[in-house]
């Protein structure tokens, strides 16, 4: 049987003439300005922010002249993650992370906006006047240069209003972006191939009555082109039930179901047609009169007249502009079976918006052709409905998928919706942009929430990017990672200290390499001695503070004058003899400073005392060049004397590193050990650490799981929380009844509260991960997934049986933890 279908060339039917001054010129003399649109990230927008975005669009559209078409085109393309395993310096764990996500499918989002200036006649054309139906397209000449000049001014104003909103960013597309280059596809080529893959060849386009086919891709089209298809009410945003609780609302834009939540290849087209509003209203007035005169013949005429009058009353009462609108979802697939599923999925998504799904089979070719960038003037007018700007804007999608940070420094997390890895900078870029004023972090998460997994994952990546990491732990959470680093660097890094009776951590608070005692060093010594001297509930008097300060300064002057090794013993002897004479000369009364009591309390730390080893070390801890150090002090965590002192000693080691390593990133992470130093007398020390570390390119991180500790301790709030601009929370459902207190303590907004309470509520059962909320400066926040490879899991795990298995096997392999992990991974994969 002979093929009777008509074939023609794309060139003869192509409706576009040229691209000039970054605008598309059509053969019908329409001019289109093109923009790339950046929208806020999914699940990060609050109700007030959705209102602000809606208002910005409305204000911007009001600046455009009559007979303009606003065409917003959102592309949702299925892509797969391509791992970056080329760098030679990629570590074993970093490489395993990239391979774990190899070819992970995800839905990518690209958004464009086209503003087309056309004519009154073109706006009224129906589908049978489309350029597809014309034999020959003869280019028209643009006669009215003044109109074009005014339109381009309005476009510039439109762009400025939207960008000034701070939520949506418009970026003008260049000629190369539109038509492409030898190396890069332009948006026209992408549309005509329905592909964003570079090098995709042009294929046959079948625009038939039964189906529309682009190469092997068959289109499925659903339209919203009649008021009967629309819901009774529309809103700027809608509640996303899967991530909402009875205490919080997770919000998405009204059209989100046909956006990122519709997981297939599709384009969501949104059209607004700005006719002359006065002409529209006059036409409706005339129509209402006709309906009234015919009301006696049909009740339908009477009802239509009432609807028209309601529309007119709204327009005149509130000064609303009458416009036309149309929305359609264009999905495609090469598989006919999948195409049926796409039809059902798209219909379901529209039904979630309470719209009537209308599967269009007759005008698909016309819609596809009019959706071409710059060809909105070809849109058939009969497929649009009359409305106002505000309700029409509710059908705009207002969010995009998670975006990677452009910063070279950062950590790898995963998109909570699709699991795609994203690069996230929570330190440098936010600091540079003024979002945060310090890099300090406060981490809160109950036991089992994945806290140690996240901290292991974070500090490992900090270390691999050149940071010096010092960890104070009370539960062997970092032993596996530390041993792995130690094996990889042959003992140069990965130092693991455990406090034991035979080998306690010793220190000399009066030792400095260069003999310089700056204000910070002096304050550190005074704080240490004050901790030894006074109980938590016994704050020093002003006279005692002055006396102690003078004693420390006096001994430091003695050190500078005499040779010999300074130590706590030397300080004790100085106070006992020389400083006593100074006090007698000054006639300082015993009630102002009781020197006998002072010496008696400090005696256990003097030679011959119970703790004489603590502060009189002859060897210095050579940790300046070590980049990964773990102090495990679980053995003394309940010791009232040793625990706070050893913790201060460790922090002093970090402060020394902090002061001497210029221009090097430094990080101290304190697990539950902060409780020991968050006492009344230590508040100033904590404040000092958290405030000073910022000046030395460093960050202090405090980790806790006991919510009562932070709620009941004002010192923690003043010293730690107020000086931590980055707050990280894990699953808080155990604390649901206490969360109002946590919210008040951390100063979380209602949006942030809703995000935190949505953690782990809708996790994908096919992936093994836990979610974490990261808030920056009270203005930027989102929930991310901590998903790792099996190799990373075995390095981070705190499950004792798994940890023992790794360490036992490493012992058989001469301490090689990396080989042990590789062997276990291989065994588990073989079992599967």
GROMACS .gro file of C-alpha atoms in nm, residues 434-784:
model
  351
  434UNK     CA    1   2.752   3.723   5.440
  435UNK     CA    2   2.497   3.450   5.517
  436UNK     CA    3   2.705   3.346   5.819
  437UNK     CA    4   2.968   3.535   6.022
  438UNK     CA    5   3.152   3.227   6.153
  439UNK     CA    6   3.207   2.868   6.044
  440UNK     CA    7   3.118   2.710   6.380
  441UNK     CA    8   2.860   2.433   6.385
  442UNK     CA    9   2.619   2.293   6.643
  443UNK     CA   10   2.499   1.936   6.580
  444UNK     CA   11   2.201   1.787   6.764
  445UNK     CA   12   2.064   1.438   6.712
  446UNK     CA   13   1.942   1.159   6.940
  447UNK     CA   14   2.114   0.822   6.956
  448UNK     CA   15   2.058   0.620   6.639
  449UNK     CA   16   1.974   0.921   6.422
  450UNK     CA   17   2.291   0.886   6.212
  451UNK     CA   18   2.485   1.158   6.391
  452UNK     CA   19   2.824   0.984   6.398
  453UNK     CA   20   2.777   0.880   6.035
  454UNK     CA   21   2.726   1.238   5.928
  455UNK     CA   22   3.020   1.368   6.136
  456UNK     CA   23   3.250   1.093   6.006
  457UNK     CA   24   3.144   1.174   5.651
  458UNK     CA   25   3.199   1.547   5.703
  459UNK     CA   26   3.539   1.536   5.880
  460UNK     CA   27   3.672   1.279   5.631
  461UNK     CA   28   3.598   1.516   5.343
  462UNK     CA   29   3.743   1.814   5.535
  463UNK     CA   30   4.062   1.613   5.592
  464UNK     CA   31   4.086   1.513   5.225
  465UNK     CA   32   4.063   1.880   5.127
  466UNK     CA   33   4.366   1.977   5.337
  467UNK     CA   34   4.210   2.069   5.673
  468UNK     CA   35   4.368   1.990   6.011
  469UNK     CA   36   4.109   1.792   6.208
  470UNK     CA   37   4.112   1.741   6.585
  471UNK     CA   38   3.835   1.530   6.738
  472UNK     CA   39   3.743   1.491   7.106
  473UNK     CA   40   3.536   1.176   7.134
  474UNK     CA   41   3.379   0.970   7.412
  475UNK     CA   42   3.263   0.661   7.226
  476UNK     CA   43   3.516   0.533   6.968
  477UNK     CA   44   3.307   0.682   6.687
  478UNK     CA   45   3.610   0.776   6.475
  479UNK     CA   46   3.842   0.481   6.537
  480UNK     CA   47   3.778   0.310   6.203
  481UNK     CA   48   3.832   0.627   5.999
  482UNK     CA   49   4.142   0.719   6.203
  483UNK     CA   50   4.298   0.374   6.156
  484UNK     CA   51   4.225   0.389   5.781
  485UNK     CA   52   4.401   0.727   5.751
  486UNK     CA   53   4.691   0.602   5.964
  487UNK     CA   54   4.741   0.301   5.738
  488UNK     CA   55   4.716   0.510   5.422
  489UNK     CA   56   4.971   0.771   5.542
  490UNK     CA   57   5.200   0.508   5.705
  491UNK     CA   58   5.160   0.663   6.048
  492UNK     CA   59   5.219   1.024   5.938
  493UNK     CA   60   4.856   1.103   6.011
  494UNK     CA   61   4.568   0.940   6.193
  495UNK     CA   62   4.689   0.978   6.553
  496UNK     CA   63   4.459   0.806   6.804
  497UNK     CA   64   4.501   0.892   7.174
  498UNK     CA   65   4.317   0.690   7.435
  499UNK     CA   66   4.345   0.789   7.802
  500UNK     CA   67   4.479   0.501   8.013
  501UNK     CA   68   4.626   0.478   8.362
  502UNK     CA   69   4.962   0.364   8.222
  503UNK     CA   70   4.980   0.625   7.950
  504UNK     CA   71   4.773   0.932   8.049
  505UNK     CA   72   4.755   1.245   7.837
  506UNK     CA   73   5.009   1.487   7.987
  507UNK     CA   74   5.067   1.852   7.910
  508UNK     CA   75   5.268   2.159   8.009
  509UNK     CA   76   5.045   2.468   8.011
  510UNK     CA   77   5.345   2.705   8.045
  511UNK     CA   78   5.535   2.577   7.743
  512UNK     CA   79   5.557   2.771   7.416
  513UNK     CA   80   5.785   2.700   7.121
  514UNK     CA   81   5.878   3.062   7.063
  515UNK     CA   82   5.868   3.187   7.423
  516UNK     CA   83   5.584   3.430   7.337
  517UNK     CA   84   5.295   3.454   7.583
  518UNK     CA   85   5.022   3.653   7.408
  519UNK     CA   86   4.690   3.750   7.565
  520UNK     CA   87   4.521   3.432   7.438
  521UNK     CA   88   4.789   3.209   7.595
  522UNK     CA   89   4.773   3.393   7.927
  523UNK     CA   90   4.391   3.371   7.937
  524UNK     CA   91   4.409   3.000   7.861
  525UNK     CA   92   4.646   2.940   8.155
  526UNK     CA   93   4.429   3.144   8.392
  527UNK     CA   94   4.116   2.955   8.289
  528UNK     CA   95   4.288   2.622   8.346
  529UNK     CA   96   4.411   2.713   8.695
  530UNK     CA   97   4.072   2.860   8.784
  531UNK     CA   98   3.911   2.528   8.690
  532UNK     CA   99   4.151   2.342   8.918
  533UNK     CA  100   4.094   2.586   9.203
  534UNK     CA  101   3.718   2.655   9.210
  535UNK     CA  102   3.414   2.430   9.208
  536UNK     CA  103   3.134   2.478   8.952
  537UNK     CA  104   2.907   2.644   9.207
  538UNK     CA  105   3.183   2.865   9.349
  539UNK     CA  106   3.258   3.157   9.118
  540UNK     CA  107   3.574   3.357   9.200
  541UNK     CA  108   3.550   3.707   9.346
  542UNK     CA  109   3.692   4.003   9.161
  543UNK     CA  110   3.989   4.024   9.400
  544UNK     CA  111   4.064   3.652   9.348
  545UNK     CA  112   4.058   3.696   8.969
  546UNK     CA  113   4.303   3.987   8.994
  547UNK     CA  114   4.533   3.795   9.230
  548UNK     CA  115   4.538   3.491   8.999
  549UNK     CA  116   4.604   3.709   8.695
  550UNK     CA  117   4.896   3.879   8.874
  551UNK     CA  118   5.036   3.540   8.981
  552UNK     CA  119   5.030   3.405   8.624
  553UNK     CA  120   5.182   3.725   8.482
  554UNK     CA  121   5.450   3.726   8.753
  555UNK     CA  122   5.554   3.368   8.678
  556UNK     CA  123   5.561   3.436   8.304
  557UNK     CA  124   5.800   3.728   8.368
  558UNK     CA  125   6.017   3.492   8.578
  559UNK     CA  126   6.022   3.240   8.288
  560UNK     CA  127   6.145   3.508   8.049
  561UNK     CA  128   6.430   3.607   8.284
  562UNK     CA  129   6.552   3.260   8.379
  563UNK     CA  130   6.661   2.962   8.175
  564UNK     CA  131   6.509   2.626   8.247
  565UNK     CA  132   6.192   2.438   8.165
  566UNK     CA  133   5.875   2.612   8.289
  567UNK     CA  134   5.603   2.390   8.433
  568UNK     CA  135   5.312   2.382   8.673
  569UNK     CA  136   5.559   2.279   8.948
  570UNK     CA  137   5.753   2.598   8.886
  571UNK     CA  138   5.435   2.807   8.903
  572UNK     CA  139   5.332   2.639   9.230
  573UNK     CA  140   5.672   2.712   9.386
  574UNK     CA  141   5.665   3.071   9.261
  575UNK     CA  142   5.326   3.131   9.427
  576UNK     CA  143   5.436   2.955   9.747
  577UNK     CA  144   5.747   3.171   9.798
  578UNK     CA  145   5.785   3.480   9.579
  579UNK     CA  146   5.421   3.567   9.516
  580UNK     CA  147   5.341   3.527   9.886
  581UNK     CA  148   5.597   3.804   9.953
  582UNK     CA  149   5.435   4.022   9.687
  583UNK     CA  150   5.095   3.982   9.853
  584UNK     CA  151   5.241   4.063  10.196
  585UNK     CA  152   5.401   4.380  10.057
  586UNK     CA  153   5.068   4.481   9.904
  587UNK     CA  154   4.894   4.394  10.231
  588UNK     CA  155   4.635   4.182  10.050
  589UNK     CA  156   4.398   4.043  10.311
  590UNK     CA  157   4.330   3.673  10.348
  591UNK     CA  158   3.957   3.721  10.279
  592UNK     CA  159   4.046   3.885   9.945
  593UNK     CA  160   4.284   3.608   9.842
  594UNK     CA  161   4.347   3.303  10.062
  595UNK     CA  162   4.689   3.186   9.934
  596UNK     CA  163   4.703   2.893  10.178
  597UNK     CA  164   4.370   2.764  10.044
  598UNK     CA  165   4.487   2.822   9.687
  599UNK     CA  166   4.806   2.617   9.738
  600UNK     CA  167   4.620   2.346   9.925
  601UNK     CA  168   4.364   2.297   9.647
  602UNK     CA  169   4.636   2.288   9.377
  603UNK     CA  170   4.866   2.053   9.570
  604UNK     CA  171   4.739   1.730   9.399
  605UNK     CA  172   4.882   1.866   9.071
  606UNK     CA  173   5.223   1.952   9.224
  607UNK     CA  174   5.508   1.699   9.228
  608UNK     CA  175   5.431   1.410   9.457
  609UNK     CA  176   5.057   1.472   9.428
  610UNK     CA  177   4.794   1.236   9.290
  611UNK     CA  178   4.778   1.410   8.950
  612UNK     CA  179   5.133   1.549   8.931
  613UNK     CA  180   5.182   1.397   8.582
  614UNK     CA  181   4.900   1.600   8.423
  615UNK     CA  182   5.056   1.946   8.398
  616UNK     CA  183   5.430   1.879   8.420
  617UNK     CA  184   5.503   1.695   8.096
  618UNK     CA  185   5.868   1.703   7.983
  619UNK     CA  186   5.782   1.602   7.627
  620UNK     CA  187   5.559   1.816   7.412
  621UNK     CA  188   5.281   1.657   7.208
  622UNK     CA  189   5.418   1.699   6.857
  623UNK     CA  190   5.083   1.742   6.687
  624UNK     CA  191   5.141   2.055   6.483
  625UNK     CA  192   5.201   1.865   6.157
  626UNK     CA  193   4.945   1.589   6.224
  627UNK     CA  194   4.630   1.656   6.024
  628UNK     CA  195   4.393   1.399   6.176
  629UNK     CA  196   4.398   1.352   6.553
  630UNK     CA  197   4.144   1.176   6.774
  631UNK     CA  198   4.143   1.206   7.153
  632UNK     CA  199   3.930   0.924   7.292
  633UNK     CA  200   3.858   1.001   7.659
  634UNK     CA  201   3.571   0.763   7.729
  635UNK     CA  202   3.766   0.606   8.018
  636UNK     CA  203   3.753   0.929   8.223
  637UNK     CA  204   3.424   1.082   8.107
  638UNK     CA  205   3.272   1.041   8.455
  639UNK     CA  206   3.584   1.155   8.643
  640UNK     CA  207   3.500   1.495   8.796
  641UNK     CA  208   3.862   1.612   8.814
  642UNK     CA  209   4.039   1.454   8.518
  643UNK     CA  210   3.768   1.495   8.254
  644UNK     CA  211   3.743   1.878   8.249
  645UNK     CA  212   4.120   1.919   8.285
  646UNK     CA  213   4.209   1.675   8.007
  647UNK     CA  214   3.948   1.837   7.785
  648UNK     CA  215   4.101   2.179   7.843
  649UNK     CA  216   4.446   2.036   7.775
  650UNK     CA  217   4.325   1.901   7.441
  651UNK     CA  218   4.164   2.231   7.351
  652UNK     CA  219   4.489   2.406   7.437
  653UNK     CA  220   4.665   2.176   7.188
  654UNK     CA  221   4.414   2.289   6.924
  655UNK     CA  222   4.455   2.657   7.013
  656UNK     CA  223   4.830   2.622   6.974
  657UNK     CA  224   4.775   2.464   6.632
  658UNK     CA  225   4.523   2.736   6.552
  659UNK     CA  226   4.763   3.019   6.630
  660UNK     CA  227   5.068   2.877   6.456
  661UNK     CA  228   4.926   2.733   6.133
  662UNK     CA  229   4.866   3.042   5.923
  663UNK     CA  230   4.628   3.016   5.627
  664UNK     CA  231   4.545   2.650   5.692
  665UNK     CA  232   4.189   2.531   5.756
  666UNK     CA  233   4.145   2.393   6.110
  667UNK     CA  234   3.857   2.209   6.270
  668UNK     CA  235   3.791   2.096   6.626
  669UNK     CA  236   3.495   1.868   6.685
  670UNK     CA  237   3.389   1.808   7.046
  671UNK     CA  238   3.143   1.528   7.112
  672UNK     CA  239   2.978   1.493   7.456
  673UNK     CA  240   3.300   1.626   7.616
  674UNK     CA  241   3.156   1.977   7.596
  675UNK     CA  242   2.943   1.899   7.902
  676UNK     CA  243   3.256   1.892   8.119
  677UNK     CA  244   3.366   2.236   8.008
  678UNK     CA  245   3.024   2.399   7.988
  679UNK     CA  246   3.031   2.480   8.357
  680UNK     CA  247   2.989   2.818   8.519
  681UNK     CA  248   3.361   2.887   8.538
  682UNK     CA  249   3.426   2.770   8.182
  683UNK     CA  250   3.173   2.984   7.996
  684UNK     CA  251   3.432   3.250   7.913
  685UNK     CA  252   3.672   2.986   7.782
  686UNK     CA  253   3.409   2.842   7.549
  687UNK     CA  254   3.310   3.188   7.432
  688UNK     CA  255   3.675   3.265   7.370
  689UNK     CA  256   3.727   2.948   7.164
  690UNK     CA  257   3.413   2.995   6.956
  691UNK     CA  258   3.483   3.361   6.887
  692UNK     CA  259   3.856   3.332   6.825
  693UNK     CA  260   3.862   3.029   6.597
  694UNK     CA  261   3.689   3.233   6.324
  695UNK     CA  262   3.989   3.468   6.298
  696UNK     CA  263   4.228   3.180   6.233
  697UNK     CA  264   4.044   3.014   5.940
  698UNK     CA  265   3.900   2.754   6.173
  699UNK     CA  266   3.574   2.616   6.299
  700UNK     CA  267   3.459   2.468   6.627
  701UNK     CA  268   3.192   2.199   6.613
  702UNK     CA  269   2.995   2.073   6.912
  703UNK     CA  270   2.795   1.749   6.891
  704UNK     CA  271   2.531   1.641   7.145
  705UNK     CA  272   2.243   1.397   7.173
  706UNK     CA  273   2.092   1.501   7.506
  707UNK     CA  274   1.828   1.761   7.436
  708UNK     CA  275   1.777   1.831   7.808
  709UNK     CA  276   2.139   1.944   7.833
  710UNK     CA  277   2.093   2.222   7.584
  711UNK     CA  278   1.750   2.326   7.711
  712UNK     CA  279   1.860   2.353   8.074
  713UNK     CA  280   2.200   2.513   8.024
  714UNK     CA  281   2.200   2.890   7.960
  715UNK     CA  282   2.580   2.870   7.920
  716UNK     CA  283   2.545   2.642   7.623
  717UNK     CA  284   2.308   2.886   7.459
  718UNK     CA  285   2.527   3.190   7.524
  719UNK     CA  286   2.861   3.026   7.452
  720UNK     CA  287   2.792   2.767   7.184
  721UNK     CA  288   2.458   2.817   7.009
  722UNK     CA  289   2.484   3.195   6.972
  723UNK     CA  290   2.832   3.158   6.824
  724UNK     CA  291   2.740   2.878   6.582
  725UNK     CA  292   2.589   3.018   6.263
  726UNK     CA  293   2.554   2.670   6.113
  727UNK     CA  294   2.309   2.442   6.294
  728UNK     CA  295   2.275   2.076   6.198
  729UNK     CA  296   1.984   1.867   6.327
  730UNK     CA  297   1.907   1.501   6.272
  731UNK     CA  298   1.581   1.310   6.326
  732UNK     CA  299   1.398   1.489   6.611
  733UNK     CA  300   1.085   1.273   6.628
  734UNK     CA  301   1.195   1.136   6.967
  735UNK     CA  302   1.181   1.495   7.093
  736UNK     CA  303   0.850   1.585   6.928
  737UNK     CA  304   0.693   1.688   7.260
  738UNK     CA  305   0.997   1.897   7.353
  739UNK     CA  306   1.050   2.047   7.012
  740UNK     CA  307   0.894   2.383   7.097
  741UNK     CA  308   1.170   2.428   7.357
  742UNK     CA  309   1.435   2.327   7.105
  743UNK     CA  310   1.287   2.565   6.848
  744UNK     CA  311   1.298   2.853   7.096
  745UNK     CA  312   1.651   2.763   7.209
  746UNK     CA  313   1.789   2.745   6.854
  747UNK     CA  314   1.578   3.036   6.725
  748UNK     CA  315   1.427   2.832   6.442
  749UNK     CA  316   1.160   2.985   6.218
  750UNK     CA  317   0.834   2.805   6.137
  751UNK     CA  318   0.978   2.711   5.796
  752UNK     CA  319   1.287   2.561   5.959
  753UNK     CA  320   1.073   2.377   6.213
  754UNK     CA  321   0.866   2.222   5.931
  755UNK     CA  322   1.184   2.114   5.753
  756UNK     CA  323   1.332   1.955   6.066
  757UNK     CA  324   1.011   1.766   6.150
  758UNK     CA  325   0.997   1.629   5.794
  759UNK     CA  326   1.331   1.445   5.837
  760UNK     CA  327   1.312   1.073   5.743
  761UNK     CA  328   0.932   1.093   5.689
  762UNK     CA  329   0.931   0.984   5.325
  763UNK     CA  330   1.257   0.795   5.273
  764UNK     CA  331   1.296   0.578   4.965
  765UNK     CA  332   1.301   0.213   5.088
  766UNK     CA  333   1.527   0.116   4.795
  767UNK     CA  334   1.807   0.336   4.929
  768UNK     CA  335   1.986   0.312   5.264
  769UNK     CA  336   2.028   0.663   5.406
  770UNK     CA  337   1.928   0.902   5.682
  771UNK     CA  338   1.838   1.265   5.642
  772UNK     CA  339   1.996   1.567   5.806
  773UNK     CA  340   1.882   1.931   5.828
  774UNK     CA  341   2.143   2.204   5.775
  775UNK     CA  342   2.058   2.566   5.858
  776UNK     CA  343   2.286   2.860   5.778
  777UNK     CA  344   2.249   3.195   5.952
  778UNK     CA  345   1.874   3.158   5.999
  779UNK     CA  346   1.811   3.238   5.630
  780UNK     CA  347   1.923   2.937   5.424
  781UNK     CA  348   1.822   2.584   5.518
  782UNK     CA  349   1.740   2.247   5.361
  783UNK     CA  350   1.722   1.876   5.435
  784UNK     CA  351   1.980   1.651   5.270
   0.00000   0.00000   0.00000
